[in-house]
Amino acid sequence: AAGQASAVSMAKVPPGPLGGSTECGLTAPANSVPAVVCVSIDDSAIVFVAVYTDDLVSGTMLATELRGDVEHK
């Protein structure tokens, strides 16, 4: 049905230079814009990044870069 949430399969990915743990997945809801979503957790922050793309690899790389722009150690 329209507006219905769909499950996202998340996978561990390298967390980048800030360390911690990062998982990313691709959302592909019917009749909607696909996005890569990543969640990173470390000892100082929980960061959620959504990148509007259907390319999991490039979306994950951009999300890692964006995390570095918002979180500083």
CSV table of C-alpha atoms in Angstrom, one decimal:
chain,number,residue,atom,x,y,z
A,1,ALA,CA,0.0,0.0,0.0
A,2,ALA,CA,1.1,3.6,-0.6
A,3,GLY,CA,3.2,5.0,2.3
A,4,GLN,CA,3.9,1.6,3.7
A,5,ALA,CA,7.4,1.2,5.2
A,6,SER,CA,9.7,-1.5,3.9
A,7,ALA,CA,12.5,-3.3,5.7
A,8,VAL,CA,16.1,-2.4,4.9
A,9,SER,CA,18.8,-5.0,5.0
A,10,MET,CA,21.8,-3.5,6.7
A,11,ALA,CA,25.4,-4.7,6.4
A,12,LYS,CA,28.5,-3.8,8.3
A,13,VAL,CA,30.9,-1.6,6.3
A,14,PRO,CA,34.3,-0.1,7.1
A,15,PRO,CA,33.6,2.9,9.4
A,16,GLY,CA,36.2,5.2,8.0
A,17,PRO,CA,38.8,7.2,9.9
A,18,LEU,CA,36.5,8.0,12.8
A,19,GLY,CA,36.2,4.4,13.8
A,20,GLY,CA,33.3,2.8,15.7
A,21,SER,CA,30.8,0.7,13.8
A,22,THR,CA,28.9,1.5,10.6
A,23,GLU,CA,26.1,-0.3,8.8
A,24,CYS,CA,24.6,0.7,5.5
A,25,GLY,CA,21.7,-0.5,3.4
A,26,LEU,CA,19.7,0.4,0.2
A,27,THR,CA,16.1,1.4,0.5
A,28,ALA,CA,14.1,0.9,-2.7
A,29,PRO,CA,10.4,1.6,-1.9
A,30,ALA,CA,8.0,1.1,-4.7
A,31,ASN,CA,7.1,4.4,-6.5
A,32,SER,CA,9.6,6.4,-4.4
A,33,VAL,CA,13.2,7.6,-4.5
A,34,PRO,CA,15.9,5.0,-3.6
A,35,ALA,CA,18.4,5.9,-1.0
A,36,VAL,CA,21.4,4.5,0.8
A,37,VAL,CA,21.1,4.8,4.6
A,38,CYS,CA,24.0,4.5,6.9
A,39,VAL,CA,24.2,4.5,10.7
A,40,SER,CA,27.5,5.0,12.5
A,41,ILE,CA,28.0,4.6,16.2
A,42,ASP,CA,31.1,5.3,18.2
A,43,ASP,CA,32.0,6.5,21.7
A,44,SER,CA,30.9,10.1,21.1
A,45,ALA,CA,28.0,10.1,18.6
A,46,ILE,CA,25.3,8.3,16.7
A,47,VAL,CA,25.2,9.5,13.1
A,48,PHE,CA,22.4,8.7,10.5
A,49,VAL,CA,23.1,9.7,6.9
A,50,ALA,CA,20.8,9.2,3.9
A,51,VAL,CA,22.1,9.6,0.3
A,52,TYR,CA,19.6,9.7,-2.5
A,53,THR,CA,21.1,7.1,-4.9
A,54,ASP,CA,20.5,3.5,-6.0
A,55,ASP,CA,24.3,2.8,-6.0
A,56,LEU,CA,25.1,1.2,-2.7
A,57,VAL,CA,28.9,1.5,-3.1
A,58,SER,CA,29.0,5.2,-4.0
A,59,GLY,CA,26.3,6.0,-1.5
A,60,THR,CA,28.2,4.3,1.3
A,61,MET,CA,31.4,6.1,0.3
A,62,LEU,CA,29.7,9.5,0.3
A,63,ALA,CA,28.0,8.8,3.6
A,64,THR,CA,31.4,8.0,5.2
A,65,GLU,CA,32.7,11.3,3.9
A,66,LEU,CA,29.6,13.2,5.1
A,67,ARG,CA,30.0,11.7,8.6
A,68,GLY,CA,33.5,13.2,8.8
A,69,ASP,CA,32.0,16.6,7.9
A,70,VAL,CA,29.6,16.5,10.9
A,71,GLU,CA,31.5,14.6,13.5
A,72,HIS,CA,34.9,15.7,14.7
A,73,LYS,CA,37.1,14.0,17.3
